Coordinates of C-alpha atoms in Angstrom, one line a residue:
X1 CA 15.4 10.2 56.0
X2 CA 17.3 8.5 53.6
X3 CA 15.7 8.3 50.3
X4 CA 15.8 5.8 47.6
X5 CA 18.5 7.4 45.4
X6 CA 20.9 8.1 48.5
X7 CA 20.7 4.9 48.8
X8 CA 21.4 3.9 45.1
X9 CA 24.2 6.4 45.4
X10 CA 26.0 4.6 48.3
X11 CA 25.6 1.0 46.5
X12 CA 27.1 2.6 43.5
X13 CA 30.4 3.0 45.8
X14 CA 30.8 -0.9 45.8
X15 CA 29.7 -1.5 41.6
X16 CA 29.6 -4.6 40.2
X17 CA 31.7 -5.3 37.0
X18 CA 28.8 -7.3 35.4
X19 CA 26.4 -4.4 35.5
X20 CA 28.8 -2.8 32.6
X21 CA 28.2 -6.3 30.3
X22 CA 25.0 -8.6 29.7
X23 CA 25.4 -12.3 29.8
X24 CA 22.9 -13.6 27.2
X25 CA 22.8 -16.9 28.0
X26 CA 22.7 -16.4 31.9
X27 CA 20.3 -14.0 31.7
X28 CA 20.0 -10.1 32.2
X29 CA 19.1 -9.6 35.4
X30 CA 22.0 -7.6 36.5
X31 CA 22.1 -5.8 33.1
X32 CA 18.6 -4.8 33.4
X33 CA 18.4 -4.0 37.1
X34 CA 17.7 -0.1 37.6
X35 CA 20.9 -0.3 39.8
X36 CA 23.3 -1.3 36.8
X37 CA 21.5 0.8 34.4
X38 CA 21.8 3.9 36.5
X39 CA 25.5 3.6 37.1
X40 CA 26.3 2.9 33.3
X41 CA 24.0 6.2 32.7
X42 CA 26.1 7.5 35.5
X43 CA 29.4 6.6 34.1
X44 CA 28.9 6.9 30.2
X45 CA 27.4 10.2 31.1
X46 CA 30.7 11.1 32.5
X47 CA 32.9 9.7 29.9
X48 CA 30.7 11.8 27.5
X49 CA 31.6 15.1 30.2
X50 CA 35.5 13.7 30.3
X51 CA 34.9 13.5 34.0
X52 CA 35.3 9.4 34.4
X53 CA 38.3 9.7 36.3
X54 CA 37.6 12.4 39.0
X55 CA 36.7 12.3 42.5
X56 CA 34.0 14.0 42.4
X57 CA 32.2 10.4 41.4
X58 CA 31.5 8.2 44.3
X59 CA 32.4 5.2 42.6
X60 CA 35.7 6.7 41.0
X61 CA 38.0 5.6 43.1
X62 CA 36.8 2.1 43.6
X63 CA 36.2 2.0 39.5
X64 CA 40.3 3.0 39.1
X65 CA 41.1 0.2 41.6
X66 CA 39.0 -2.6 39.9
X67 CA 40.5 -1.9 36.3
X68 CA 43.9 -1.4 38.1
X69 CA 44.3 2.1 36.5
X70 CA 46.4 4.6 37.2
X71 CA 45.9 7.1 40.0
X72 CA 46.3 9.6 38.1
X73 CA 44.7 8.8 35.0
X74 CA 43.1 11.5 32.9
X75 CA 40.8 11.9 30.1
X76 CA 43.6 12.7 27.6
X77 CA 42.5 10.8 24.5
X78 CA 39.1 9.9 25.4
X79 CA 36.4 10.4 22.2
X80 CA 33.2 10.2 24.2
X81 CA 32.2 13.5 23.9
X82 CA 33.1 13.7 19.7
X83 CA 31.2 10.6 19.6
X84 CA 28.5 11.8 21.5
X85 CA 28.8 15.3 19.0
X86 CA 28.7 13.3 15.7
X87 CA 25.6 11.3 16.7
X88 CA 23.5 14.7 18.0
X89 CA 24.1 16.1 14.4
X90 CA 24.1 13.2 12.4
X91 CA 20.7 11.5 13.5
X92 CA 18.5 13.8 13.3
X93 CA 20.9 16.8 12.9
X94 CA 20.1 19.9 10.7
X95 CA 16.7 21.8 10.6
X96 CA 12.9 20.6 10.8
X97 CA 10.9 22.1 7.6
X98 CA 7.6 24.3 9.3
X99 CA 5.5 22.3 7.1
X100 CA 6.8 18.8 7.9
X101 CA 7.6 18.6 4.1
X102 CA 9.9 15.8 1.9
X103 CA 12.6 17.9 2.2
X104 CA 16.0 15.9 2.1
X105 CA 17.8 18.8 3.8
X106 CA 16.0 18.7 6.7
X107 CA 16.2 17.0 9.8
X108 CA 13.4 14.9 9.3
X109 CA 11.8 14.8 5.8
X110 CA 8.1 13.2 5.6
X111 CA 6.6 11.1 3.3
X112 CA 3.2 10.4 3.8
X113 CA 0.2 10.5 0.8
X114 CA -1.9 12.5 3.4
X115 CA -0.9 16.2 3.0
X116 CA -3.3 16.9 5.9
X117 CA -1.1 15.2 8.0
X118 CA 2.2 17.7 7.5
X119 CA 0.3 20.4 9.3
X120 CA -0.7 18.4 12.1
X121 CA 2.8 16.9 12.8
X122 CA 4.6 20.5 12.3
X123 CA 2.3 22.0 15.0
X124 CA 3.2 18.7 16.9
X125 CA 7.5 20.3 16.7
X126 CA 6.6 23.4 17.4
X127 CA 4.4 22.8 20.5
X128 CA 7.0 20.2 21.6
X129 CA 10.2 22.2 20.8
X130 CA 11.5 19.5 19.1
X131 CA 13.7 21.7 16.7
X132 CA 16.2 21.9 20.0
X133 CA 14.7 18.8 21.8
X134 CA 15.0 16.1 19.2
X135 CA 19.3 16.7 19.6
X136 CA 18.7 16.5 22.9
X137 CA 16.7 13.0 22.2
X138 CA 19.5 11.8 20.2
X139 CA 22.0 12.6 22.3
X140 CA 21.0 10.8 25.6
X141 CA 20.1 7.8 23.3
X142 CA 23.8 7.6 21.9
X143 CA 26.1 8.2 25.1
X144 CA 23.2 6.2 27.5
X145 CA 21.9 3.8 25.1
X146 CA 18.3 4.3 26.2
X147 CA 15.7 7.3 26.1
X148 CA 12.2 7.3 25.8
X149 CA 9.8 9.7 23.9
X150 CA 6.6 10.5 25.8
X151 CA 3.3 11.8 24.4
X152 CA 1.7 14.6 27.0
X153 CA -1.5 15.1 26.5
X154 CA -1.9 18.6 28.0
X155 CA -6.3 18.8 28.3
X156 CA -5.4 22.4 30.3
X157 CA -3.4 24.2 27.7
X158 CA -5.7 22.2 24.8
X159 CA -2.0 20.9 23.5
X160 CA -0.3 17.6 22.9
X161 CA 3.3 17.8 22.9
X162 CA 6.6 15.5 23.4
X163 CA 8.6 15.2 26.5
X164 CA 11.8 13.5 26.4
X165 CA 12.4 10.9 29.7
X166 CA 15.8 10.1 31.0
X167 CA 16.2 6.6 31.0
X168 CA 17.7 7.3 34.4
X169 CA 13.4 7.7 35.9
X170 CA 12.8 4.2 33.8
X171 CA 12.4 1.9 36.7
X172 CA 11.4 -0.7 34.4
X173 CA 9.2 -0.6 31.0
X174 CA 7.6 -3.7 29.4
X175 CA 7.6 -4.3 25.7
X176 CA 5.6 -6.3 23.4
X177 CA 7.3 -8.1 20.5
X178 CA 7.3 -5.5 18.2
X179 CA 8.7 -3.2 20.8
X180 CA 5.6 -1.1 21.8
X181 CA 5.1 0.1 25.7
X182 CA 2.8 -1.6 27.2
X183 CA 3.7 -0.3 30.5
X184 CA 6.1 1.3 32.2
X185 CA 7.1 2.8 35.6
X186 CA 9.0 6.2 35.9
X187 CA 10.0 6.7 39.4
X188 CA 12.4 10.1 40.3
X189 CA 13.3 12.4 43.5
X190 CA 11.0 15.6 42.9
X191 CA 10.7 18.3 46.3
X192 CA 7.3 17.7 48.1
X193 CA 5.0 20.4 46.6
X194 CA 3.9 20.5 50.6
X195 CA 6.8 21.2 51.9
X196 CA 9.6 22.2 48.9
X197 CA 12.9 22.0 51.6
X198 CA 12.7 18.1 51.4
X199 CA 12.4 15.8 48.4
X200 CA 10.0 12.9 48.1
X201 CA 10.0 9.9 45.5
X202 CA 7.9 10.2 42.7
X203 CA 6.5 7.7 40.9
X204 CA 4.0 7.2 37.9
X205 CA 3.1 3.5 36.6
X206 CA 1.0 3.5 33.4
X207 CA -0.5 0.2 32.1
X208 CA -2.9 -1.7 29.5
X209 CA -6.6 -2.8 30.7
X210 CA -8.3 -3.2 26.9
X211 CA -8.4 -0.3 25.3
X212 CA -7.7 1.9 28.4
X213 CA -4.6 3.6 29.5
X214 CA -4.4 3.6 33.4
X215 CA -2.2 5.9 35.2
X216 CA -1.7 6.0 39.1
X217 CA 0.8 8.3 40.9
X218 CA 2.3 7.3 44.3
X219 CA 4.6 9.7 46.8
X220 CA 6.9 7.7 48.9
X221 CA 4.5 4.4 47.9
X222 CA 1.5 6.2 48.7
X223 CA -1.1 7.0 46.4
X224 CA -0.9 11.0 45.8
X225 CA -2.9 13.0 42.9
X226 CA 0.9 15.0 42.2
X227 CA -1.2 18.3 40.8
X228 CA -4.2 16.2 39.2
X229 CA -8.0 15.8 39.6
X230 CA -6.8 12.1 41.0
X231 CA -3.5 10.3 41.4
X232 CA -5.8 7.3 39.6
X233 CA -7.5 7.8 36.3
X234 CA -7.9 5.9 32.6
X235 CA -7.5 7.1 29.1
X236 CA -9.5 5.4 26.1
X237 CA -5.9 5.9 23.7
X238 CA -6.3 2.1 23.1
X239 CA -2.0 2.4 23.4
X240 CA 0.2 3.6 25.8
X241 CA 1.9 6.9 24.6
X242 CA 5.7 6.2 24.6
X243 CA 8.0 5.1 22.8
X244 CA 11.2 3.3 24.2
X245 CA 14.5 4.2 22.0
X246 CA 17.5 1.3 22.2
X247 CA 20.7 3.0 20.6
X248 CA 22.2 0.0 19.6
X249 CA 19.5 -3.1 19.8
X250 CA 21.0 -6.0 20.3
X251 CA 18.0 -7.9 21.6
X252 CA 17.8 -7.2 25.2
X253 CA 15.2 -5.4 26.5
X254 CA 17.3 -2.2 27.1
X255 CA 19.9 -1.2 24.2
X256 CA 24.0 -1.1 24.1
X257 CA 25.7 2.8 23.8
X258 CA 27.8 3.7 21.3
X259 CA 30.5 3.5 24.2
X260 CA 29.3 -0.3 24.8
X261 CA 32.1 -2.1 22.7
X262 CA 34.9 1.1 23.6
X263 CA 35.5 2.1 26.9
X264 CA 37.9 -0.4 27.8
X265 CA 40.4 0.8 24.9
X266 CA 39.1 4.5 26.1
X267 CA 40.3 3.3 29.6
X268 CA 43.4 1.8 28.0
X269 CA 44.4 4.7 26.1
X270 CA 43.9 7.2 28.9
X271 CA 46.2 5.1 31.0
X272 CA 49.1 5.0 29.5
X273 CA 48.8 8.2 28.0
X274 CA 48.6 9.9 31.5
X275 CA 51.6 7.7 32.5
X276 CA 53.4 9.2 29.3
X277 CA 52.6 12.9 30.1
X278 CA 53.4 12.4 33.8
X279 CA 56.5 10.9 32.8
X280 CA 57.9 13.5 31.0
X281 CA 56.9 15.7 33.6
X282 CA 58.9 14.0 36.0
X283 CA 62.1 14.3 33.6
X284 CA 61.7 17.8 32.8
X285 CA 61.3 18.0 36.7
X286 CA 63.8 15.5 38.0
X287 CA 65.8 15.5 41.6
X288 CA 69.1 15.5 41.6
X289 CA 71.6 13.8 43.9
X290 CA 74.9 15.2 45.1
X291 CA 77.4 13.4 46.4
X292 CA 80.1 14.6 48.3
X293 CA 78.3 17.9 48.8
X294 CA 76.9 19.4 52.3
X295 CA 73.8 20.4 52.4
X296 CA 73.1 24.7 53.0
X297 CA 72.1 25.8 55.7
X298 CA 70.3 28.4 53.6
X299 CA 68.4 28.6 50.1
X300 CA 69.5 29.6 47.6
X301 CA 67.4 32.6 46.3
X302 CA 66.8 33.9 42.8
X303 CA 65.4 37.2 41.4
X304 CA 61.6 35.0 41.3
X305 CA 61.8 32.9 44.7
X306 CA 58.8 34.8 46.3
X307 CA 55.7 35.0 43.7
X308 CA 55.2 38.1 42.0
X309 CA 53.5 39.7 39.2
X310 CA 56.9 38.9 37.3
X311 CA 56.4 35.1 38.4
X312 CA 53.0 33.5 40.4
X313 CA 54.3 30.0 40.2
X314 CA 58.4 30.2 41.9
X315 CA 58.3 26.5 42.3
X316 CA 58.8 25.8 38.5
X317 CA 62.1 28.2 38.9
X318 CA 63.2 25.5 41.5
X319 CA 64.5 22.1 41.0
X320 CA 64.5 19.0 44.0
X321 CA 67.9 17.8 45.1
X322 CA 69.6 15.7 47.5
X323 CA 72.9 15.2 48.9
X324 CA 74.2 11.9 49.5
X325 CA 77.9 10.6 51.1
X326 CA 81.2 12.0 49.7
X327 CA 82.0 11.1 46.0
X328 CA 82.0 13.5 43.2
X329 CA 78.8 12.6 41.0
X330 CA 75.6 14.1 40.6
X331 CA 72.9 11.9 39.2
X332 CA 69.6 12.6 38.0
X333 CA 66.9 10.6 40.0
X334 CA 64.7 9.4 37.3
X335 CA 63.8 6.3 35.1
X336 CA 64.9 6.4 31.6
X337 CA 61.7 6.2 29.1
X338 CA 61.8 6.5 25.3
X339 CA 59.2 9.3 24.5
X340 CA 58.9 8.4 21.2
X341 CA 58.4 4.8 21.2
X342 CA 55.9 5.5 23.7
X343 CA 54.1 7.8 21.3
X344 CA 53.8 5.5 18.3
X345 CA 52.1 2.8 21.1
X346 CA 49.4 5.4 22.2
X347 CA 49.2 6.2 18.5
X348 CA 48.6 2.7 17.4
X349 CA 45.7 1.7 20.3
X350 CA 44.3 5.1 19.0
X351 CA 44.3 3.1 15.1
X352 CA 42.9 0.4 16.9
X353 CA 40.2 2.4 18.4
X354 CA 39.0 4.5 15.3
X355 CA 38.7 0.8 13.2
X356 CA 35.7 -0.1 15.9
X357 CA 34.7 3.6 15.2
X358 CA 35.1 4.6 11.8
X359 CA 33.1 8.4 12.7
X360 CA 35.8 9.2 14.3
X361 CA 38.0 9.9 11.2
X362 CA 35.4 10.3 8.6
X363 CA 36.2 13.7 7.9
X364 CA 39.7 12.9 7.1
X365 CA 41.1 15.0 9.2
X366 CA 43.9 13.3 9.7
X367 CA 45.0 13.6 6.4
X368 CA 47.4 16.4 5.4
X369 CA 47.0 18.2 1.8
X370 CA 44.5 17.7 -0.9
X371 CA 42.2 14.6 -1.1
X372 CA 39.9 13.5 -4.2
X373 CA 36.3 13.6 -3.4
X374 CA 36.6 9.5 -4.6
X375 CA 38.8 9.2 -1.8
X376 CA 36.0 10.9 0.9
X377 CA 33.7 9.1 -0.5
X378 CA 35.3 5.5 0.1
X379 CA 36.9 6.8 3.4
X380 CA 33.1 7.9 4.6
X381 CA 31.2 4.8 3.6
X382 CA 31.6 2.7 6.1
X383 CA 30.4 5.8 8.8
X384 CA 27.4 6.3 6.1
X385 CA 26.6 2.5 6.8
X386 CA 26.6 2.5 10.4
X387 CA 24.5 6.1 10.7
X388 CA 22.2 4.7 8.4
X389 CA 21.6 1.6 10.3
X390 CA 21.7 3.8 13.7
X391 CA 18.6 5.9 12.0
X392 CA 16.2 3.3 11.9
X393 CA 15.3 2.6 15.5
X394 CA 15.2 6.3 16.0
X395 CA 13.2 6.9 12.8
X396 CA 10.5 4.4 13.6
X397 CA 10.4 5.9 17.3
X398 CA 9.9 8.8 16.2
X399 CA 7.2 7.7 13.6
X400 CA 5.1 5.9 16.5
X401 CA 5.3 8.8 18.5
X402 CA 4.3 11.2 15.9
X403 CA 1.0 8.9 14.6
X404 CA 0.1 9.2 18.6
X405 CA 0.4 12.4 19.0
X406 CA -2.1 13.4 16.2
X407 CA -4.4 10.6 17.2
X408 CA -4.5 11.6 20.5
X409 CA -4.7 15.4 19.2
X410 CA -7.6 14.7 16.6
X411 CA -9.6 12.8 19.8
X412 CA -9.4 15.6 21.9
X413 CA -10.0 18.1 19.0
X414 CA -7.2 20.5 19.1
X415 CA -6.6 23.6 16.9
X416 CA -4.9 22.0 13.8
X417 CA -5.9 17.9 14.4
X418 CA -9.0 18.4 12.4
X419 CA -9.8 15.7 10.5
X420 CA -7.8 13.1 12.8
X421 CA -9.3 10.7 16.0
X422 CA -8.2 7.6 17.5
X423 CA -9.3 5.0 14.8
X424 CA -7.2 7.1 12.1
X425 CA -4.9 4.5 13.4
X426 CA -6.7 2.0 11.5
X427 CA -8.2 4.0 9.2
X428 CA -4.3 4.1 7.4
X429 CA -4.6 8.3 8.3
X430 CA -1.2 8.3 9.8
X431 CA 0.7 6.6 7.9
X432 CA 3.8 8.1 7.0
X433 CA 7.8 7.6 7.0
X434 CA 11.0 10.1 7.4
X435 CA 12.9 9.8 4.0
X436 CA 16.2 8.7 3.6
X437 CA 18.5 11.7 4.0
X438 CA 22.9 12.6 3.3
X439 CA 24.7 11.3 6.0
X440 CA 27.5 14.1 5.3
X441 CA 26.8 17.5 3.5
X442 CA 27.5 17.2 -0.5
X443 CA 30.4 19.6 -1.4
X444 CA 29.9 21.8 -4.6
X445 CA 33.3 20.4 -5.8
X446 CA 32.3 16.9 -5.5
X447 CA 29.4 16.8 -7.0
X448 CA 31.2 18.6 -10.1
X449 CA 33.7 16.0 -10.2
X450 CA 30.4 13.3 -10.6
X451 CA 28.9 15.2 -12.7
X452 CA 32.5 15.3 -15.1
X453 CA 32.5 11.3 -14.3
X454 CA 28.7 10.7 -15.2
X455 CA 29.5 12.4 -18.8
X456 CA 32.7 10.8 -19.6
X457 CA 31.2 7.5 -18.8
X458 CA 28.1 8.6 -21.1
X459 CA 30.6 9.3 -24.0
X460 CA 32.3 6.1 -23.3
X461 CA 28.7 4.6 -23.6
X462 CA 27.8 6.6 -27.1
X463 CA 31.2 5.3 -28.6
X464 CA 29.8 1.6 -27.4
X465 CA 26.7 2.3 -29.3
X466 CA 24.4 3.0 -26.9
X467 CA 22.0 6.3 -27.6
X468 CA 22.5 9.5 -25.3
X469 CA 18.7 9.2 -24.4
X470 CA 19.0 5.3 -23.8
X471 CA 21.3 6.3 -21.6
X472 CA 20.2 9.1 -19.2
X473 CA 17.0 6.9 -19.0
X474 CA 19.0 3.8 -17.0
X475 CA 20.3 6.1 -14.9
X476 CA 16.9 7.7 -13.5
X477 CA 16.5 10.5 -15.6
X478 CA 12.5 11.4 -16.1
X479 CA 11.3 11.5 -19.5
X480 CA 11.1 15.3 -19.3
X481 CA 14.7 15.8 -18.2
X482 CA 15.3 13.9 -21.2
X483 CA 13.1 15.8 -23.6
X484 CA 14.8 19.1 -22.7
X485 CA 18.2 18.1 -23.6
X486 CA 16.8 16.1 -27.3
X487 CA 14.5 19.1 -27.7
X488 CA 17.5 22.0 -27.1
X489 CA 18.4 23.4 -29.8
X490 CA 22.0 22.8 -29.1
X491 CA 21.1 19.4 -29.1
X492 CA 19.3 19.0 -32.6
X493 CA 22.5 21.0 -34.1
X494 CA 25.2 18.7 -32.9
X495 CA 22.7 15.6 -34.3
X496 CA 22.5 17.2 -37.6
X497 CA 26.2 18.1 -38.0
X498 CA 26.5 14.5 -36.7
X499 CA 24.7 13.1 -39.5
X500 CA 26.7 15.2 -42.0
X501 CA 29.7 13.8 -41.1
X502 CA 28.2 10.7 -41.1
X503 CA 27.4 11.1 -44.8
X504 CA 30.7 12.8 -45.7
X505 CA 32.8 9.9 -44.0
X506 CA 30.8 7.0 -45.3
X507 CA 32.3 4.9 -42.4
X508 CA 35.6 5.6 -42.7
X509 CA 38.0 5.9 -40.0
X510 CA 39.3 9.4 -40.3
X511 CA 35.2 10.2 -40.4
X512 CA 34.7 7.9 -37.7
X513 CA 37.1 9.9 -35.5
X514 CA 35.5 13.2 -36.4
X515 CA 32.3 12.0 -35.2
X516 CA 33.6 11.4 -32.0
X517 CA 35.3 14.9 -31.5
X518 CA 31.7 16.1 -33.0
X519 CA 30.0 14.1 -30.1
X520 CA 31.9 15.9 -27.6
X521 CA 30.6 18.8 -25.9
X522 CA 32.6 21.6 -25.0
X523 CA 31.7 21.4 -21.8
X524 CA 32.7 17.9 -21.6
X525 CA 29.2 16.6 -21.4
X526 CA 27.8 14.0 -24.2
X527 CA 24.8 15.8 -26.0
X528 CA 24.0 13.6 -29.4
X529 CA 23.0 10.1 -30.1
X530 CA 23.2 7.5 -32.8

């Protein structure tokens, strides 16, 4: 029998260009369609694995032909998969804190005015895995542009725990205005658990009646209990526990990946850059003709013509040649091609391509030597921008699905939910947010050199007549931070000397000039005022 995804896979053979782009104004249908959506998951998938390109895709060969690429295009520049790296680590990289603390070098730092909360969502990671998982999450999210978070509610093991679902299994899932699930359908190929040497289509379909969750399970369109007490039953969650992630949301009801805007230029660059390496190939291998010269009836041999231990690959010792009529020339058979101006083109659509991905060079990299930590600073903002704005869908996900989990926990009173039900919805229980967090890790060095520049720019101030206290207070220092600098003792000692020299120099300008040497520390910090 041919099942649902064999068949998929065979339509895939023959893909439409429009399922790679969505036409607002004439409507999504074949954006949406789970046809389109599982061959951009199919193909952005293997940009991300550098596999685009190979035969081993049913739809490679027809995708070369309808781009008019060449045959023997490579992945040779393509960035999906260190575009696929940065956004793992940079979304919700690092490590989760075991008590779901405001930690701003964690993964995920909590704020929330409910302490009792922390412990719930902790035991939430750890019975979810999430410290692996939620890389996982982002990843998919990036390279595919969708993923969905779903809340299992495991009554058995008395746990409630996330799963992550391939947006690949989404048939289709509708969404309210704000963006909620109110339904969804995940539909897959799973073996039959009667008979595990054929596979079967699953499918679950979750939906809203009131208050009530309603699940049904089908095999092959027949209603089948897959495992459960029923392949129909209802749940009083009064919301459907998922949560639908768009990458990039544009406003469609399934989100753009960070390839969305790229792989044509990754296609472009590939292309010629294969044609350049195969090039050169071709002249460091290029037939000969002879003229005037008969052919031999023999080869000639050479101390590596049969493969040996000395030599496995003879052919590269050997060069292709052909005789022609009488004359007296021998001419290399191959097209001339200036290497290096062919460089500097692939090296300028590679400019072009890091300016509509400004993560790709963040790290400077490409910069030999020394570099101020000004200069990574300005060179890393616009990155810091876009991972910021990246965070939020996947933040508030990640919220919802967290203040469901410990709902749904608290309702059916597990170990560490206490205190927690259904209406703590309502009740303002679960509200909480993940903190802003670095984009980049701080370098020691750096933050010296800000530290230096803060306190230059708070001498500069002092000289202007503004008070060292005055100061420190604009720029979001508590009033005990600045109490244990005017308190120090070091402090009230350089304020006396201060008013000393004051007294002595009577406003002159030779004791105006000792006052600011005075006002210098010698650590280059300011440490009097006024």
């Amino acid at each position: 029998m041919t099942t649902i995804f064999q068949r998929l896979q065979n339509g895939i053979r023959a893909f439409r260009e429009g399922w790679l782009s969505a036409d607002i104004m004439a409507g999504e249908a074949d954006f949406n369609s789970f046809e389109a959506r599982k061959f951009r998951y199919d193909l952005y998938w293997s940009y991300y694995e550098n596999t685009a390109y190979s035969k081993i895709h049913a739809w490679a060969r027809i995708f070369k032909s309808n781009y008019g690429l060449y045959k023997a295009i490579r992945g040779i520049y393509n960035p999906a998969y260190r575009l696929g790296e940065f956004w793992k680590t940079h979304l919700w990289g690092g490590p989760l804190d075991p008590f779901a603390r405001n930690d701003e070098s964690t993964a995920t730092p909590i704020q929330t005015q409910n302490e009792d909360l922390r412990g719930a969502l902790a035991q939430v990671w750890r019975w979810s895995n999430w410290q692996t998982n939620k890389n996982i999450c982002a990843l998919w999210g990036t390279v595919l542009g969708d993923v969905a978070i779903k809340v299992i509610d495991d009554v058995q093991k008395r746990k409630v725990f996330f799963e992550i679902i391939h947006p690949g299994t989404i048939k289709s899932v509708d969404l309210d205005k704000m963006g909620n699930v109110k339904g969804y359908v995940i539909e897959q190929e799973l073996k039959d658990p009667e008979n595990l040497n054929r596979f079967v289509v699953y499918r679950e379909v979750a939906s809203r009646n009131g208050d009530e969750v309603v699940y049904e399970l089908f095999k092959n369109d027949a209603p089948y209990a897959w495992g459960n007490e029923a392949h129909t039953w209802s749940e009083p969650y009064g919301f459907v526990p998922m949560v639908f992630i768009r990458h990039n949301n544009v406003g469609l009801n399934f989100g753009f990946s960070e390839y969305q805007g790229g792989h044509a230029k990754f296609r472009e660059v590939d292309d010629v850059a294969s044609k350049l390496s195969d090039q050169i190939r071709k002249m460091v291998d290029a037939p000969w003709l002879f003229s005037g010269v008969s052919k031999p009836t023999s080869k000639a041999r050479t101390a590596y013509t049969e493969a040996s231990d000395q030599n496995e690959l003879p052919i590269r010792e050997e060069t292709p040649v052909f005789y022609g009529p009488v004359g007296s020339s021998a001419y290399p058979l191959v097209s001339n091609l200036n290497i290096s101006d062919t460089a500097a083109y692939v090296k300028d659509l590679l400019e072009i391509l890091e300016k509509d991905y400004p993560e790709l060079n963040s790290d400077l990299l490409n910069v030999k030597g020394d570099i101020s930590g000004r200069a990574l600073r300005v060179n890393q903002r616009p990155t810091e921008n876009k991972v910021r704005d990246r965070r939020v869908n996947y933040d508030d996900a990640l919220v919802r699905a967290q203040m469901m989990a410990v709902a749904i926990g608290g309702f059916r009173h597990y170990d560490g939910f206490e205190g927690f039900d259904l209406e703590s919805y309502d009740k303002g229980d679960l509200d909480h947010s993940i903190a802003d967090r670095p984009v980049f890790q701080e370098d020691k060095a750096d933050e010296l050199e800000l530290e230096q520049t803060f306190w230059n720019v708070a001498k500069s101030a002092k000289s202007n007549g503004m008070p060292l206290p005055l100061f420190l207070e604009r720029h979001g220092w508590s009033d005990e931070d600045i109490l244990k600098i005017t308190n120090s003792e070091e402090y009230k000692a350089r304020l006396e000397a201060f008013k000393q020299i004051a007294a002595l120099s009577e406003g002159s300008e030779e004791g105006e000039t000792e006052i600011g040497e005075v006002g210098q520390a010698g650590d280059g910090s300011q440490s009097e005022e006024d």
